[in-house]
Amino acid sequence: MAKYPFKEIEQKWQQRWEEDQTFRAVEDEHYPKEKRRYVLDMFPYPSGAGLHVGHPEGYTATDIYCRYLRMNGYNVLHPMGFDAFGLPAENYAIQTGTHPAVTTYTNINRFRTQIKSLGFSYDWSREVTTCDPEYYKWTQWIFLQLFKKGLAYEAEMPINWCPSCKTGLANEEVKDGHCDRCGTKVVRKRIRQWVLKITAYADRLLEDLDKLDWPEPIKLMQRNWIGKSEGATVIFKIDGHDATLEIYTTRPDTLFGATYMVLAPEHPLVPSITTPDRLAAVNAYIDEAAAKSDLERTDLAKDKTGVFTGAYAINPVNGARIPIWISDYVLISYGTGAIMAVPAHDSRDWDFAKKFNLPIIQVVAKPGETGPFDREPAECFEGEGIAVNSSEFNGLPTAEFKQRITAWLEERGIGKKAINYKLRDWLFSRQRYWGEPIPVVHCEHCGIVPLPEESLPLTLPEVKSYAPTGTGESPLATIEEWVQTTCPKCGGPARRETNTMPQWAGSCWYYLRYLDPHNPKAFADRSKIDYWMPVNLYVGGAEHAVLHLLYSRFWHKVLYDLGLANTDEPFMRLVNQGMILGEDNQKMSKSRGNVINPDDIVANYGADTMRVYEMFMGPLEVSKPWSTAGLVGVSRFLERIWALSERAIIDALMSPELEKLLHKTIKKVTNDTATLNFNTAISQMMIYSNELAKLESIPRAAWEPFVLLIAPYAPHLGEELWAKLGHTESVSKAAWPTYNEALTHDEEKEIVVQINGKVRSKFTAPAGTAREQLVEMARQAEKISDWLAGKEIIKAIAVQDKLVNFVIKG
RNA sequence: GCCGGCAUGGUGAAAUGGCAUACACGGCAGACUCAAAAUCUGCUGCCCGCGAGGGCGUGUGGGUUCAAGUCCCACUGCCGGCACCA
C-alpha cells in the first residue's frame, strides 16, 4: 500500500489554487447581503523567529469555516496581511545598521511562504502591509481626520521612559515596571506627546459592547478598562480662602463621615493653601512624589504616605472643619484630583487615617447592625447599608441617600451628579524611527498645521543612525534637511513633527483596507465597505482585549461619524483562540527549549496533518499543550483515509446501518463546523472512517460525501480524493453534502433501567414508545424482577427513548 | 487585594439535568514477520471477588432533584486581567 504522498499532493494543489486564483473574492451583486461573509484573522507581526504554531491555530479555524461557507453558497472575504511597523525590526537596525524595511520584508516573505505552506484559502491579491507607504498614506490620512475633528492634540505629559534604551515606551512595553526589552526599571519623564481623545468615545465604547457577540470576559475587560463610575462632585469651602475645593466621590452618602481631605501632590491649589509652617514639608513631599515612577507610586507603595498642608476645609453638610492633606494615593489624572476621605467606609482612607491618627466616624450601619455608633468602628466597611450619624438623613438606605444628598447639594449649588471614567486619552506618539510619521508641521506663525491630504504619504526619510537620540526626540529629529520645511498654510519656515505613530495605528483599520487594497483615491471605496462590512467573524488571541480591540473600535466609530463607514462597530463576532503550550505544559519560549516549529511539522507530516491536529487538540478557545504523539495519531487518521481511497470505489448500495451513520456524520460535522466545534467534528469523521475501514470495497455514495466533509479540514487531501473520484473542478466549489433528518434517528433505542438511580439493566424499545409502556417493559427486563421482588415501588420515572428509573423502598 | 476563566482516566479530551470517560494518544495481549518497524484485531477508570457480581468514582465539603460533570452555596488549586480610579 502506497503511503499518503502528502508532499506531492500539497505542492500540487497549492500551485493549482494560485494559478486558478481559486479563492479570489469578488464583489458579486448576485449574492444577497445575507449570503456574504467577512471572516478575518488577526494579522501577524512578522517577527524574525518565523511563524509560531499558535498562528496556524486561529488561521486554520477560520480557513475551515470559510471553506465550509463557500461550499454552502456564501461569497466569502478572507484576507491576510502584515502588521509591519514595530520595535523588533528597529532594535535589530540599531544593533546591525540593517534598514528596518529590509528586515521587515525578509520576514514578511518568510511568513507568507510559511502561511501559504498550510494551504489557507486567503485571497492574496488583497494582502496589505502596514509599513508600505501606499498603506500608511491612509493611516496618516485618518490621523488628519482625527486631528481636524479635534480628536488628536498635543500635550506635555509624563510617560514611561527607559533610561537604558533612551526612549519612551508604550504601556504594553512595560512589564511589572520594567522595560520589556532590556529589563531596566522604567522612570517617568515629561515630554511633548501626541494624544488621541479616545475618552470622548468612552460612553459609546462602553454602551455598544452590548451589541457585540464577543466572549463575555473580553467585554468585561473592556468595561473595566473604560471604568465608568457614577457619583457626585461636591464643593468644599476652604477656611480662610476664597478658593473652593471640588472633589469627586461615588459615595456622597458618606459625606457626614468625611474627616479629612486629600489632594494629589500635583493639585493646583496646593501652593496657595499651604501654610508657611507646612511649606517645607509639603514641597519636600511634592518633590519626592515627582521623582517616583508609576510603579513606586502604585504597585510597590501600598504603604500610605502624605503630609498635612495646614489648611482646613468646611464640610458643607455639617460645617465641620477638616484638615487638608496631600498624598500620592490620590491621582491628579482622575476625577478632580482631590477627595474627601471617609476612613470608616473606604479601605484606602482607613489605612491613611490609621497611619496618621485621623478621626474615623461611622456613617453607614451594616444591614442588621444595631450600634452603638458613637465610637470608632473596629473595621472598615465598604458595602451598602443604613445611614447613621448623618443628621436628618439617618435611617436612609445607601442608594436612596445618594439620590437625596445629590439633590440636596444641587439645590444649594455646591455639588452635582457626575460620571468619571478610568479610561485615559491614548498616548499616540513614539520617539522612534520605524513608524508612520505624524503628518503635521510646527509653524512659528500658524502653530500646528496639518499637511494637505494630497501631499500624503509623508514617507520616512533615510537616516544614518536608527538609535534614539536620548533627548526624547526620535531619530528623525537629527535629519535637519527633512525637519526643516515650509508651512503649507503661510509658506513660512516650519519644522516637521518628528514623533511617529505607535504600532497599533496600522492595525486600527487594516480590515478596511482589505476591502479595496489598491485604491489610490480613498482608504476604501464606500460601495465595497457596504458590500462586505461589518466583519462577521474575527478570530485572534485574547492578549489584544483592551488594546487593539479598543483602539480599532474607537477609530471605526470616528470613521462612522464622518460618514465613511456603514456600521458603528467593526467586528460583530469575536472568538479568541486558546494558547498552544509546549509539550511540558509551559508557555512556548526559546529559553525553555519547548518551541515547535511549524515548518518541521509540515515537512515531516504535511500541512493537512498539522491543520487537523491543531483542530483536534481540543476546543478552539482553550489553551492546550502540544503533543507530538497526538499529532502522529492524526497523521495515521489521514493515512487511513488515503488507504481507503486506494480501495475499490463501487457503485453499489450501502448497508442501511452505514447509511444511517453517514447521515448522522453529515449532520454532526455540519453543525460542529458551523459552530467552530472542530474537535468533535473530527472525532465523528474518525468514527465514520473506522466504519468504512471494515469494508473491502466502498460504495461511492458512502465515500463522496465523506470526501466533501473532510475537504475544509484537510484541503489538499480533499482535492486529491475529489479528483480521484473523477471530478475536474476544485472540491472547494462543490456543494456541501446534505443529510436526511429521518435517517439520523434510530428506530430502536436502548433503554436504561435504573433502581434508585443506579443502572441495573437495559433493553431495546422502538423509538417513541410511550412512557407507560416503557415502565411495563422495564419490569420485565433482565434481573429487574429480582431487584423489585418484595420491594415497594414508590415511583417509576420514564423518559422517552432514554430510561426508566424505579424508586423503591425496603 | 479586586474581577474573570478553568479543574473529568496514565495523557489530549467527549457528554440538550438521564448509561461518565465518545474520539485520539499511551499501555497490555494477539495476528502478520526469521526478526523488527509499519499495519491490523482485542482489552484497558479505581477497589473487592476465582467467578457471577458488587462497591467507589468528574478538585474538596455541603445542598436541590427520582436522577448532578452539568443547577445552587461554601472552599481549594492553577491560569489570565486589573491594581490606590475615591
JSON list of N, CA, C and O (backbone and C1' of nucleotides) in Angstrom, two decimals, chain B residues 28-46:
[
{"chain": "B", "resi": 28, "resn": "C", "atom": "P", "xyz": [3.55, -2.15, 27.09]},
{"chain": "B", "resi": 28, "resn": "C", "atom": "O5'", "xyz": [2.41, -3.24, 27.36]},
{"chain": "B", "resi": 28, "resn": "C", "atom": "C5'", "xyz": [2.17, -3.71, 28.68]},
{"chain": "B", "resi": 28, "resn": "C", "atom": "C4'", "xyz": [0.94, -4.58, 28.70]},
{"chain": "B", "resi": 28, "resn": "C", "atom": "C3'", "xyz": [0.92, -5.71, 27.67]},
{"chain": "B", "resi": 28, "resn": "C", "atom": "O3'", "xyz": [1.70, -6.82, 28.06]},
{"chain": "B", "resi": 28, "resn": "C", "atom": "C1'", "xyz": [-1.16, -4.61, 27.62]},
{"chain": "B", "resi": 29, "resn": "A", "atom": "P", "xyz": [2.45, -7.68, 26.91]},
{"chain": "B", "resi": 29, "resn": "A", "atom": "O5'", "xyz": [1.25, -8.47, 26.22]},
{"chain": "B", "resi": 29, "resn": "A", "atom": "C5'", "xyz": [0.56, -9.49, 26.94]},
{"chain": "B", "resi": 29, "resn": "A", "atom": "C4'", "xyz": [-0.65, -9.95, 26.18]},
{"chain": "B", "resi": 29, "resn": "A", "atom": "C3'", "xyz": [-0.38, -10.49, 24.77]},
{"chain": "B", "resi": 29, "resn": "A", "atom": "O3'", "xyz": [0.12, -11.80, 24.76]},
{"chain": "B", "resi": 29, "resn": "A", "atom": "C1'", "xyz": [-2.22, -9.02, 24.71]},
{"chain": "B", "resi": 30, "resn": "G", "atom": "P", "xyz": [1.12, -12.25, 23.57]},
{"chain": "B", "resi": 30, "resn": "G", "atom": "O5'", "xyz": [0.17, -12.32, 22.30]},
{"chain": "B", "resi": 30, "resn": "G", "atom": "C5'", "xyz": [-0.80, -13.36, 22.17]},
{"chain": "B", "resi": 30, "resn": "G", "atom": "C4'", "xyz": [-1.78, -13.06, 21.08]},
{"chain": "B", "resi": 30, "resn": "G", "atom": "C3'", "xyz": [-1.25, -13.08, 19.66]},
{"chain": "B", "resi": 30, "resn": "G", "atom": "O3'", "xyz": [-1.07, -14.39, 19.15]},
{"chain": "B", "resi": 30, "resn": "G", "atom": "C1'", "xyz": [-2.64, -11.21, 19.94]},
{"chain": "B", "resi": 31, "resn": "A", "atom": "P", "xyz": [-0.02, -14.68, 17.98]},
{"chain": "B", "resi": 31, "resn": "A", "atom": "O5'", "xyz": [-0.70, -13.97, 16.72]},
{"chain": "B", "resi": 31, "resn": "A", "atom": "C5'", "xyz": [-1.88, -14.54, 16.13]},
{"chain": "B", "resi": 31, "resn": "A", "atom": "C4'", "xyz": [-2.27, -13.75, 14.92]},
{"chain": "B", "resi": 31, "resn": "A", "atom": "C3'", "xyz": [-1.19, -13.64, 13.84]},
{"chain": "B", "resi": 31, "resn": "A", "atom": "O3'", "xyz": [-1.16, -14.80, 13.02]},
{"chain": "B", "resi": 31, "resn": "A", "atom": "C1'", "xyz": [-2.14, -11.51, 14.23]},
{"chain": "B", "resi": 32, "resn": "C", "atom": "P", "xyz": [0.23, -15.36, 12.52]},
{"chain": "B", "resi": 32, "resn": "C", "atom": "O5'", "xyz": [0.72, -14.25, 11.49]},
{"chain": "B", "resi": 32, "resn": "C", "atom": "C5'", "xyz": [0.00, -14.01, 10.28]},
{"chain": "B", "resi": 32, "resn": "C", "atom": "C4'", "xyz": [0.56, -12.81, 9.57]},
{"chain": "B", "resi": 32, "resn": "C", "atom": "C3'", "xyz": [2.07, -12.84, 9.37]},
{"chain": "B", "resi": 32, "resn": "C", "atom": "O3'", "xyz": [2.42, -13.60, 8.22]},
{"chain": "B", "resi": 32, "resn": "C", "atom": "C1'", "xyz": [1.43, -10.73, 10.21]},
{"chain": "B", "resi": 33, "resn": "U", "atom": "P", "xyz": [3.53, -14.70, 8.30]},
{"chain": "B", "resi": 33, "resn": "U", "atom": "O5'", "xyz": [4.83, -13.86, 8.60]},
{"chain": "B", "resi": 33, "resn": "U", "atom": "C5'", "xyz": [5.37, -12.97, 7.63]},
{"chain": "B", "resi": 33, "resn": "U", "atom": "C4'", "xyz": [6.56, -12.26, 8.20]},
{"chain": "B", "resi": 33, "resn": "U", "atom": "C3'", "xyz": [7.62, -13.17, 8.84]},
{"chain": "B", "resi": 33, "resn": "U", "atom": "O3'", "xyz": [8.47, -13.74, 7.85]},
{"chain": "B", "resi": 33, "resn": "U", "atom": "C1'", "xyz": [7.20, -11.29, 10.23]},
{"chain": "B", "resi": 34, "resn": "C", "atom": "P", "xyz": [8.83, -15.31, 7.99]},
{"chain": "B", "resi": 34, "resn": "C", "atom": "O5'", "xyz": [9.78, -15.32, 9.26]},
{"chain": "B", "resi": 34, "resn": "C", "atom": "C5'", "xyz": [10.08, -16.55, 9.93]},
{"chain": "B", "resi": 34, "resn": "C", "atom": "C4'", "xyz": [11.26, -16.36, 10.84]},
{"chain": "B", "resi": 34, "resn": "C", "atom": "C3'", "xyz": [11.20, -15.14, 11.73]},
{"chain": "B", "resi": 34, "resn": "C", "atom": "O3'", "xyz": [10.51, -15.43, 12.93]},
{"chain": "B", "resi": 34, "resn": "C", "atom": "C1'", "xyz": [13.30, -15.21, 10.63]},
{"chain": "B", "resi": 35, "resn": "A", "atom": "P", "xyz": [9.45, -14.42, 13.49]},
{"chain": "B", "resi": 35, "resn": "A", "atom": "O5'", "xyz": [10.37, -13.17, 13.86]},
{"chain": "B", "resi": 35, "resn": "A", "atom": "C5'", "xyz": [11.26, -13.25, 14.98]},
{"chain": "B", "resi": 35, "resn": "A", "atom": "C4'", "xyz": [12.17, -12.05, 15.01]},
{"chain": "B", "resi": 35, "resn": "A", "atom": "C3'", "xyz": [11.45, -10.71, 15.08]},
{"chain": "B", "resi": 35, "resn": "A", "atom": "O3'", "xyz": [11.13, -10.38, 16.42]},
{"chain": "B", "resi": 35, "resn": "A", "atom": "C1'", "xyz": [13.13, -10.63, 13.40]},
{"chain": "B", "resi": 36, "resn": "A", "atom": "P", "xyz": [9.79, -9.57, 16.75]},
{"chain": "B", "resi": 36, "resn": "A", "atom": "O5'", "xyz": [10.14, -8.11, 16.21]},
{"chain": "B", "resi": 36, "resn": "A", "atom": "C5'", "xyz": [11.02, -7.27, 16.98]},
{"chain": "B", "resi": 36, "resn": "A", "atom": "C4'", "xyz": [11.51, -6.14, 16.14]},
{"chain": "B", "resi": 36, "resn": "A", "atom": "C3'", "xyz": [10.47, -5.11, 15.71]},
{"chain": "B", "resi": 36, "resn": "A", "atom": "O3'", "xyz": [10.17, -4.20, 16.75]},
{"chain": "B", "resi": 36, "resn": "A", "atom": "C1'", "xyz": [11.89, -5.64, 13.89]},
{"chain": "B", "resi": 37, "resn": "A", "atom": "P", "xyz": [8.69, -3.59, 16.84]},
{"chain": "B", "resi": 37, "resn": "A", "atom": "O5'", "xyz": [8.68, -2.56, 15.62]},
{"chain": "B", "resi": 37, "resn": "A", "atom": "C5'", "xyz": [9.45, -1.35, 15.69]},
{"chain": "B", "resi": 37, "resn": "A", "atom": "C4'", "xyz": [9.46, -0.69, 14.35]},
{"chain": "B", "resi": 37, "resn": "A", "atom": "C3'", "xyz": [8.09, -0.27, 13.81]},
{"chain": "B", "resi": 37, "resn": "A", "atom": "O3'", "xyz": [7.66, 0.95, 14.35]},
{"chain": "B", "resi": 37, "resn": "A", "atom": "C1'", "xyz": [9.30, -1.40, 12.12]},
{"chain": "B", "resi": 38, "resn": "A", "atom": "P", "xyz": [6.11, 1.14, 14.74]},
{"chain": "B", "resi": 38, "resn": "A", "atom": "O5'", "xyz": [5.39, 1.09, 13.32]},
{"chain": "B", "resi": 38, "resn": "A", "atom": "C5'", "xyz": [5.60, 2.13, 12.37]},
{"chain": "B", "resi": 38, "resn": "A", "atom": "C4'", "xyz": [5.02, 1.73, 11.03]},
{"chain": "B", "resi": 38, "resn": "A", "atom": "C3'", "xyz": [3.55, 1.33, 11.06]},
{"chain": "B", "resi": 38, "resn": "A", "atom": "O3'", "xyz": [2.69, 2.45, 11.01]},
{"chain": "B", "resi": 38, "resn": "A", "atom": "C1'", "xyz": [4.78, -0.29, 9.87]},
{"chain": "B", "resi": 39, "resn": "U", "atom": "P", "xyz": [1.35, 2.42, 11.89]},
{"chain": "B", "resi": 39, "resn": "U", "atom": "O5'", "xyz": [0.48, 1.27, 11.21]},
{"chain": "B", "resi": 39, "resn": "U", "atom": "C5'", "xyz": [0.02, 1.42, 9.87]},
{"chain": "B", "resi": 39, "resn": "U", "atom": "C4'", "xyz": [-0.56, 0.12, 9.38]},
{"chain": "B", "resi": 39, "resn": "U", "atom": "C3'", "xyz": [-1.68, -0.45, 10.23]},
{"chain": "B", "resi": 39, "resn": "U", "atom": "O3'", "xyz": [-2.92, 0.17, 9.93]},
{"chain": "B", "resi": 39, "resn": "U", "atom": "C1'", "xyz": [-0.14, -2.17, 9.75]},
{"chain": "B", "resi": 40, "resn": "C", "atom": "P", "xyz": [-4.00, 0.37, 11.12]},
{"chain": "B", "resi": 40, "resn": "C", "atom": "O5'", "xyz": [-4.59, -1.09, 11.27]},
{"chain": "B", "resi": 40, "resn": "C", "atom": "C5'", "xyz": [-5.28, -1.72, 10.18]},
{"chain": "B", "resi": 40, "resn": "C", "atom": "C4'", "xyz": [-5.53, -3.16, 10.50]},
{"chain": "B", "resi": 40, "resn": "C", "atom": "C3'", "xyz": [-6.25, -3.42, 11.82]},
{"chain": "B", "resi": 40, "resn": "C", "atom": "O3'", "xyz": [-7.65, -3.24, 11.71]},
{"chain": "B", "resi": 40, "resn": "C", "atom": "C1'", "xyz": [-4.40, -4.86, 11.66]},
{"chain": "B", "resi": 41, "resn": "U", "atom": "P", "xyz": [-8.49, -2.74, 12.94]},
{"chain": "B", "resi": 41, "resn": "U", "atom": "O5'", "xyz": [-8.58, -4.04, 13.84]},
{"chain": "B", "resi": 41, "resn": "U", "atom": "C5'", "xyz": [-9.30, -5.18, 13.38]},
{"chain": "B", "resi": 41, "resn": "U", "atom": "C4'", "xyz": [-9.22, -6.27, 14.42]},
{"chain": "B", "resi": 41, "resn": "U", "atom": "C3'", "xyz": [-9.57, -5.86, 15.84]},
{"chain": "B", "resi": 41, "resn": "U", "atom": "O3'", "xyz": [-10.96, -5.81, 16.06]},
{"chain": "B", "resi": 41, "resn": "U", "atom": "C1'", "xyz": [-7.57, -7.12, 15.86]},
{"chain": "B", "resi": 42, "resn": "G", "atom": "P", "xyz": [-11.55, -4.79, 17.14]},
{"chain": "B", "resi": 42, "resn": "G", "atom": "O5'", "xyz": [-11.18, -5.47, 18.53]},
{"chain": "B", "resi": 42, "resn": "G", "atom": "C5'", "xyz": [-11.79, -6.70, 18.90]},
{"chain": "B", "resi": 42, "resn": "G", "atom": "C4'", "xyz": [-11.11, -7.26, 20.12]},
{"chain": "B", "resi": 42, "resn": "G", "atom": "C3'", "xyz": [-11.11, -6.35, 21.34]},
{"chain": "B", "resi": 42, "resn": "G", "atom": "O3'", "xyz": [-12.33, -6.42, 22.04]},
{"chain": "B", "resi": 42, "resn": "G", "atom": "C1'", "xyz": [-8.95, -7.25, 21.03]},
{"chain": "B", "resi": 43, "resn": "C", "atom": "P", "xyz": [-12.84, -5.17, 22.90]},
{"chain": "B", "resi": 43, "resn": "C", "atom": "O5'", "xyz": [-11.86, -5.18, 24.15]},
{"chain": "B", "resi": 43, "resn": "C", "atom": "C5'", "xyz": [-11.94, -6.24, 25.11]},
{"chain": "B", "resi": 43, "resn": "C", "atom": "C4'", "xyz": [-10.81, -6.12, 26.10]},
{"chain": "B", "resi": 43, "resn": "C", "atom": "C3'", "xyz": [-10.75, -4.79, 26.85]},
{"chain": "B", "resi": 43, "resn": "C", "atom": "O3'", "xyz": [-11.66, -4.75, 27.93]},
{"chain": "B", "resi": 43, "resn": "C", "atom": "C1'", "xyz": [-8.59, -5.35, 26.08]},
{"chain": "B", "resi": 44, "resn": "U", "atom": "P", "xyz": [-12.36, -3.34, 28.29]},
{"chain": "B", "resi": 44, "resn": "U", "atom": "O5'", "xyz": [-11.13, -2.52, 28.88]},
{"chain": "B", "resi": 44, "resn": "U", "atom": "C5'", "xyz": [-10.48, -2.95, 30.08]},
{"chain": "B", "resi": 44, "resn": "U", "atom": "C4'", "xyz": [-9.26, -2.10, 30.32]},
{"chain": "B", "resi": 44, "resn": "U", "atom": "C3'", "xyz": [-9.52, -0.60, 30.37]},
{"chain": "B", "resi": 44, "resn": "U", "atom": "O3'", "xyz": [-10.01, -0.20, 31.63]},
{"chain": "B", "resi": 44, "resn": "U", "atom": "C1'", "xyz": [-7.60, -1.04, 29.05]},
{"chain": "B", "resi": 45, "resn": "G", "atom": "P", "xyz": [-11.36, 0.64, 31.72]},
{"chain": "B", "resi": 45, "resn": "G", "atom": "O5'", "xyz": [-10.98, 1.73, 32.81]},
{"chain": "B", "resi": 45, "resn": "G", "atom": "C5'", "xyz": [-9.91, 2.64, 32.57]},
{"chain": "B", "resi": 45, "resn": "G", "atom": "C4'", "xyz": [-9.71, 3.50, 33.79]},
{"chain": "B", "resi": 45, "resn": "G", "atom": "C3'", "xyz": [-9.54, 2.72, 35.10]},
{"chain": "B", "resi": 45, "resn": "G", "atom": "O3'", "xyz": [-8.18, 2.38, 35.28]},
{"chain": "B", "resi": 45, "resn": "G", "atom": "C1'", "xyz": [-11.20, 4.38, 35.38]},
{"chain": "B", "resi": 46, "resn": "C", "atom": "P", "xyz": [-7.82, 1.00, 36.06]},
{"chain": "B", "resi": 46, "resn": "C", "atom": "O5'", "xyz": [-8.17, 1.35, 37.57]},
{"chain": "B", "resi": 46, "resn": "C", "atom": "C5'", "xyz": [-7.39, 2.32, 38.29]},
{"chain": "B", "resi": 46, "resn": "C", "atom": "C4'", "xyz": [-7.99, 2.51, 39.67]},
{"chain": "B", "resi": 46, "resn": "C", "atom": "C3'", "xyz": [-8.19, 1.23, 40.47]},
{"chain": "B", "resi": 46, "resn": "C", "atom": "O3'", "xyz": [-7.00, 0.80, 41.10]},
{"chain": "B", "resi": 46, "resn": "C", "atom": "C1'", "xyz": [-10.16, 2.52, 40.58]}
]
